[in-house]
């Protein structure tokens, strides 16, 4: 099953799913910009409704503690738009980890995540369906991030929840995989994030070969990398035989990313990138895997040890 903010669903109920989004996120306390406080319900609802109108059905919502997570916001949006939203547990990366957690060791991080998984988020009945987005810094693990990753591994093993990561500008992907493998976490329980920002296709192919899922989840953010380059990489990965391991999303995090503000909007992958995939020769079955089948498999709960 897949745990959503309105309770568990069967994987086949998930539908077209954006694998990495944020409907309520506030990083302004660190980034010092009101643009990074995506908190206006009506504006967000209008933009998410475009995704639904384009055929979308589900979001994996990667906002966790320290990023402005708002479970009541997610629950209301899920109910009013009749969509599936999967909430996350955990912490992000330095410097976004809450002050009270900066001194935690791996056991304390794990205990916090497992408590939310078992009891619900912030006093609500909604339980997280993913551990994420657990992040490393640019080209390194900060000490607190190392403890966070180990805590996430403990929680993933015990709960059976999928573990989704953040890689800063695509870096540290192999190092994350190596850590998970060393600690005995099944790699098909892992989603390595932001790999469309990793310009080294050979590294991404190694991640895929290890058995992890890969999220190409910043589609439309052409200030980082062109979508044509993303598409070229995607086609190479599919040609190499990994069509069952890749997922897509846009990772909306700012008010300026909303369609009404001139940004790409939550529907960008369906509105703009899907036609480009079709024009490149990808079959409808291959596109269905990327948008529906792979997320349904990746975000299904495994058998935990607890």
Phi, psi and omega in degrees: 000166176240128181274120176247173182293344177254014178112176185287146174230163174283147181306323182289352177272350189296315180077194179298123191232129170273120194279353182202097179224170176221114177267338176218113183212141180219101178253013188292336180293338177257316186276348175057042178216128178295339178298333182269012173252088180270091191224356184278112188300312185296320180293317180294316181300318179301319182286319178296326178299329176296321177298317179295316180299329180281357178113356181288156182225338189213148172237139161266112189265109191266013178282122180242196185292130183097351181251001181094029179301138181221097187291326180292324175300313180296316181298316180296315180298316179299318182288315186287331179257001181049055179234162178268129174234125178259119181272161183241160173233158180120195175230166189272266181199167173295133010258027185263359178287132182304148184305320184291342181261355185297334181261004182292148169263180186298324180293324179289319174300314181298316182298319178299311181297316182294327177297316178295320181297323184273326189250341183109168187261124173051044176078002179268166175281355183282129179251149178292148177250001180206146170266114185173177341278118183271121195243149169250157181277180182295112176064018179196159165263119169290156182307316180293329178291324176299314177296320179299314180298316179297320177297319178296323178296315178302313182296321180294319179297316184287321187268333187082003179287149174294153181241119182247137186247163168251131171243121183293116184053031175084357185279160176074016181298309181293324178296322175296314180300316180299321178295314180299317180295316180299323182271002173078021175278128179304127187288343175281003174262003189244138173242117178269121190271162171060033183278356168281352172267352178272109184280355178265094182301328182296324177294316180297321177297325175294320177299315179295318181296331179290339178112000179283158166278151179239130177259117169264088201237016174239034182299133182098345178272076187281355172291340176267314184199145182287149177294333176296320177294319176301315182296318178300316178295315179303315180297323178295318180295320179292318178300328180281356174103017186250032181296340181273001189235009187242140178227163188232152175189178182244342177057058176292127181224356186228154173301323181289349175279344182290148184300318182295339179264007180093006179270187185286328181080158181297337183270007188302316182300319181282324185281320188245316187279325179299315176301326178290324175296318179296317180294334180281352177107000177293139181281163177297326178293320177295318179293322177300320178299313183298322188263334187236300190290317182294315175299321180299322178284315185297323187258013172282140180290135176268178174283119176269180181266348182275000000 
